[in-house]
XYZ file of C-alpha atoms in Angstrom:
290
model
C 1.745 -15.888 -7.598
C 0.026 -12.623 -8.638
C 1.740 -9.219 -9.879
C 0.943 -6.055 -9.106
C 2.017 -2.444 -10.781
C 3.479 0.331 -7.771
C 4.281 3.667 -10.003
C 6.026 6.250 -8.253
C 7.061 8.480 -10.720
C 5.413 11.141 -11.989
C 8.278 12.934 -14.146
C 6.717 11.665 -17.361
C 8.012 11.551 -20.977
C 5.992 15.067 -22.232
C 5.961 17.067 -19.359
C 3.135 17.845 -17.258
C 0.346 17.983 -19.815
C 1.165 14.470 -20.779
C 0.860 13.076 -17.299
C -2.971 12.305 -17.093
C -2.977 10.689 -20.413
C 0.027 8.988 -19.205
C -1.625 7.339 -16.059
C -4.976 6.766 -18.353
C -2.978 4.431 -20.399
C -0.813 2.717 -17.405
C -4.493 1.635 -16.172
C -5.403 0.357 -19.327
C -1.765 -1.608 -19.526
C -2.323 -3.153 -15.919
C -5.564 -4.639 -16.185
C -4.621 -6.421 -19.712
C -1.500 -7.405 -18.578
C -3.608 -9.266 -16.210
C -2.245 -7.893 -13.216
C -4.028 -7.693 -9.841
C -2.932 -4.440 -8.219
C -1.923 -0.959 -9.199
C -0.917 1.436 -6.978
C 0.907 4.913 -6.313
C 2.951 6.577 -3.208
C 1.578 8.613 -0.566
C 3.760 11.333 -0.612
C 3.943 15.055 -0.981
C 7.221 15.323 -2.130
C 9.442 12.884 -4.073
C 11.469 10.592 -2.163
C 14.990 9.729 -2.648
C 14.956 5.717 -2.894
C 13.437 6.538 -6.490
C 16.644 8.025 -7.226
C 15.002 11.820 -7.831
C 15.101 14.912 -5.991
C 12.365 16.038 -3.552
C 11.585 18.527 -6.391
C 10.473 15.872 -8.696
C 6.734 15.668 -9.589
C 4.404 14.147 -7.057
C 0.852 13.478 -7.305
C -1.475 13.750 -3.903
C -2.607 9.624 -3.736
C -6.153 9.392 -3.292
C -7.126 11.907 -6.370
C -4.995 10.049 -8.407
C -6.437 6.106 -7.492
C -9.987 8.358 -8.307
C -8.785 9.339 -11.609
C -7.639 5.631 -12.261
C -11.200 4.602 -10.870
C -12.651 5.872 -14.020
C -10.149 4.225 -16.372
C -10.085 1.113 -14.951
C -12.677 -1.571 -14.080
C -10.861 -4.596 -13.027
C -7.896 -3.955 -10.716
C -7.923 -3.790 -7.200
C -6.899 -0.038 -6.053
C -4.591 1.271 -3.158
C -1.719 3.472 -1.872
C 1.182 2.002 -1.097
C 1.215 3.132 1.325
C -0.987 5.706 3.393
C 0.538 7.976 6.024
C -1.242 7.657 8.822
C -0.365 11.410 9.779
C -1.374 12.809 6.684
C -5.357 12.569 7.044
C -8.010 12.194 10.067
C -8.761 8.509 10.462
C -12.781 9.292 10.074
C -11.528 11.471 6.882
C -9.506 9.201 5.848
C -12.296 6.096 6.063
C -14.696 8.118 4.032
C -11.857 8.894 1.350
C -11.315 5.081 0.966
C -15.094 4.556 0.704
C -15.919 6.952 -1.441
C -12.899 5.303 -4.011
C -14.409 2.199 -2.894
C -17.699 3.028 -4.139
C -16.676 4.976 -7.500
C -14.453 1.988 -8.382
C -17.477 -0.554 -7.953
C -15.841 -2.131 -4.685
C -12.156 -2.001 -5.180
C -10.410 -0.160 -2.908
C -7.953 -1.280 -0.901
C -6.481 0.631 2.884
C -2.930 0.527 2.202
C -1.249 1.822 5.576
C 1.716 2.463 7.828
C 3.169 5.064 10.360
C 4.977 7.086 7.729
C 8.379 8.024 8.021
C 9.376 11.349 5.616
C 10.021 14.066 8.066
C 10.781 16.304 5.628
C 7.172 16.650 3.276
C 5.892 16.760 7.004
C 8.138 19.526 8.557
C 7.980 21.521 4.465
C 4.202 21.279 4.610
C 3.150 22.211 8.608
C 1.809 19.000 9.122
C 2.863 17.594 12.769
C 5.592 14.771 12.704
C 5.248 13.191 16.068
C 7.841 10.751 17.451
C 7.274 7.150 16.126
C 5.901 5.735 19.149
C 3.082 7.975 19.304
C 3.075 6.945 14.989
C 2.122 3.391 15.992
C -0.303 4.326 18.836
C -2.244 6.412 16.322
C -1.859 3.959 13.314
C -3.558 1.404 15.570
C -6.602 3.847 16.775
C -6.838 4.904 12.962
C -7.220 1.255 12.092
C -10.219 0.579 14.776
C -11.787 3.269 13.729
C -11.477 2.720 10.113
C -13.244 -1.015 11.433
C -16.458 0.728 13.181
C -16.927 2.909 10.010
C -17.152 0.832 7.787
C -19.452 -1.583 10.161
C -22.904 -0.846 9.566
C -24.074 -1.809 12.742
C -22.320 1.033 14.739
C -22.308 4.460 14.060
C -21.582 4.838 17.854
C -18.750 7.138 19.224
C -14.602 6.627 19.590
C -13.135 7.712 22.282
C -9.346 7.250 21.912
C -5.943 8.431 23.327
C -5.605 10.460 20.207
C -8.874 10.421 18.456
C -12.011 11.558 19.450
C -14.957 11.058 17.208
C -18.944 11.421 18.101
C -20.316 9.545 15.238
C -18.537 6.656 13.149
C -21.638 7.799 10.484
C -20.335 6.400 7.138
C -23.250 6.355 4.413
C -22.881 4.892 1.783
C -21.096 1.936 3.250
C -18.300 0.834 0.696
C -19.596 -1.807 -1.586
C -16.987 -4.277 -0.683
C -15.568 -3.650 2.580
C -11.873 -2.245 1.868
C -9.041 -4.629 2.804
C -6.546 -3.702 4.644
C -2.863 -3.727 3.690
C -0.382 -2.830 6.379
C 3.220 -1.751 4.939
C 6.260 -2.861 6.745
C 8.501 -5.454 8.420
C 9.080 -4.410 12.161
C 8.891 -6.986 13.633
C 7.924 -5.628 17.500
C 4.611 -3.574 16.172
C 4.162 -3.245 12.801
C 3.662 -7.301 12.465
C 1.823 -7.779 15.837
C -0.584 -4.994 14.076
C -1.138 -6.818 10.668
C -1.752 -9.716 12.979
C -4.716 -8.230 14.478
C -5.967 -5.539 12.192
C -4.547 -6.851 8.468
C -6.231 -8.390 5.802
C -2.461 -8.348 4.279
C 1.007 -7.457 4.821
C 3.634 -6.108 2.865
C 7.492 -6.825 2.967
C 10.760 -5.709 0.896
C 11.617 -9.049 -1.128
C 15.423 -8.217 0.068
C 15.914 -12.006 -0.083
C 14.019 -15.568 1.008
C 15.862 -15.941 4.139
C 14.808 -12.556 5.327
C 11.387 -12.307 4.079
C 11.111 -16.577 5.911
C 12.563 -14.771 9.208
C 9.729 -12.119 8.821
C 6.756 -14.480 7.961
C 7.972 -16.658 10.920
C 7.273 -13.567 13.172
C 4.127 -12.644 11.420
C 2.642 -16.227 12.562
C 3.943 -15.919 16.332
C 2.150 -12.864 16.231
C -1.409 -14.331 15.392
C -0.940 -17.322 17.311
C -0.842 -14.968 20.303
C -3.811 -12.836 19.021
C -5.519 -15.432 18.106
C -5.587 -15.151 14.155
C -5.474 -17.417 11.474
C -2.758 -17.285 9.640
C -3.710 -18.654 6.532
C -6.044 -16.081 6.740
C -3.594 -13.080 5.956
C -2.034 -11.964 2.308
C 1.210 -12.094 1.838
C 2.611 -9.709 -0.208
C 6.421 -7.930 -1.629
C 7.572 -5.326 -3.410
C 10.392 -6.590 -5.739
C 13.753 -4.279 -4.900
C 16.368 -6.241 -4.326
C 17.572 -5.518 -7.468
C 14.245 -3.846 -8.716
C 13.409 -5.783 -12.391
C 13.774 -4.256 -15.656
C 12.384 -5.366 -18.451
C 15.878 -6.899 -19.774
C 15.904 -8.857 -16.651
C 12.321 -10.309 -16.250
C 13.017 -13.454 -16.294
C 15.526 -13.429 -14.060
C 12.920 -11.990 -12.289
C 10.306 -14.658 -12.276
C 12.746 -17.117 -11.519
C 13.451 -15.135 -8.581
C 10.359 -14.683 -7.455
C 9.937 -18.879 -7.490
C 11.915 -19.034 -3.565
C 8.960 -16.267 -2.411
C 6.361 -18.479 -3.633
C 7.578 -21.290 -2.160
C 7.702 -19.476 1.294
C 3.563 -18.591 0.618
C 3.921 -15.134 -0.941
C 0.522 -14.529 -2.742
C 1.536 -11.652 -4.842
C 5.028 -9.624 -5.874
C 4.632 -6.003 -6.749
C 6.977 -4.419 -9.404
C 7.778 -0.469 -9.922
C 8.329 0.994 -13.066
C 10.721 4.005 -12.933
C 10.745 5.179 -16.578
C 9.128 8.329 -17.903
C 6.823 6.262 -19.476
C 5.440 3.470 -17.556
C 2.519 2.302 -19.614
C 5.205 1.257 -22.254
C 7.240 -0.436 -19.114
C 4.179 -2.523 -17.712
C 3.327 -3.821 -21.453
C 7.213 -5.016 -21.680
C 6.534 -6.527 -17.966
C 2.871 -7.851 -18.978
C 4.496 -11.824 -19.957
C 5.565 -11.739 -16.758
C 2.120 -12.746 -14.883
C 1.370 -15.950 -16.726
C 4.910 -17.180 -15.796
C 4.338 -15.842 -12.251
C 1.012 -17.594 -12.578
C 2.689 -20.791 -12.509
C 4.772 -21.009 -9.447
């Protein structure tokens, strides 16, 4: 099993000033800790399960993974994870290439239908119901699949989405994979099941994350997808680690392997998290090992 590095605070130990130097040194951390993923929130305001106020500090997502691009070399790179509201899809594709490219080929499309009404209604951007979320979450993925395929620069003509050209030069260098956040069972599995390259689930506990893996391979049966084919991935919550419990942790994390989880992701919620991930680092040998 893998682990991955989620940070999504940005109230750091120094104030403001120290917050780039800050996030310099949590890339550094991650990639000799030997960990596989780092990745920040897509949010314009704070959000409460982090335990701070909407008035906290929050960082827009993709400028930040393009600051990290240039302090890291190693680690995949991702937002865990995009609104799909928040950007165009054809915007949004060339935003993921163009970290894609700067980061010599690893970016990765975390994505879901987004859910904060309130950094939507505070900021004028339209918060439609969450059927019509899911409709354009899957159009956003298809079209995010014809940019980034050389062969067709052709048009998409959608429900919600109308594009002339699916023009995307450069192409990314590896094409992004795609991570799609959530457990719903009725669409947001059936999607990872025909657009995924991975999923991501709450580790709230084995039986749960079993039930939803169970569902996730009903799902591809019926579309026709390899299972074995799709990464399985959780973020660690349920309680969230600290460095006084990690390895309690690890031997937590030993009933997710079993049940074919290929990575566990782990949030730091200190004011300094560089310090917090080099605590966490022993960690991914011992993970290593399940």
């Amino acid at each position: 099993m893998e682990l991955g590095f989620h940070v999504p605070i940005f109230d750091i130990d120094g104030g403001t000033t120290a917050i780039a130097g800050e996030l310099a040194r949590v890339g550094a951390a991650a990639e000799a800790s030997g960990a596989t993923w780092l990745s920040f929130m897509d949010h314009y305001f704070q959000i409460e399960p982090t335990g701070l106020p909407a008035e906290s500090n929050m960082l827009e997502g993709y400028t930040t993974l393009g600051y990290l691009a240039a302090h890291t070399s190693t680690v995949e790179l991702g937002l865990l994870v995009t609104g799909v509201t928040y950007r165009h899809p054809g915007l949004l594709a060339k935003i993921v290439t163009t970290l894609d490219v700067l980061s010599g080929g690893r970016a990765v499309l975390g994505i879901g239908a987004a859910w904060f009404d309130r950094e939507h209604h505070g900021l004028g951007v339209p918060f439609p119901a969450i059927a019509e979320r899911f409709e354009r979450l899957e159009e956003t993925l298809r079209i995010c699949a014809q940019m980034w395929d050389p062969a067709d620069n052709g048009p998409f003509d959608g429900k919600y989405y109308q594009l002339a050209e699916t023009l995307c030069a450069p192409q990314p260098i590896n094409r992004p994979k795609v991570l799609i956040g959530g457990g719903g069972e009725r669409k947001t599995l059936r999607l990872v099941a025909r657009y995924g390259d991975a999923c991501n689930l709450f580790a709230t506990d084995p039986a749960d994350v079993r039930h939803k893996l169970d569902v996730l391979r009903r799902h591809c049966d019926e579309a026709g997808r390899d299972y074995a084919t799709i990464r399985k991935t959780v973020v660690a919550n349920n309680p969230r680690p600290t460095l006084d419990t990690r390895d309690e942790f690890v031997r937590a994390m030993a009933d997710y392997a079993t049940l074919g989880i290929d990575a566990v992701i782990v949030t730091p919620t200190t004011g300094s998290p560089a310090a917090w991930i080099d605590g966490m680092a022993p960690a991914v040998a011992q993970l290593a090992e399940l």
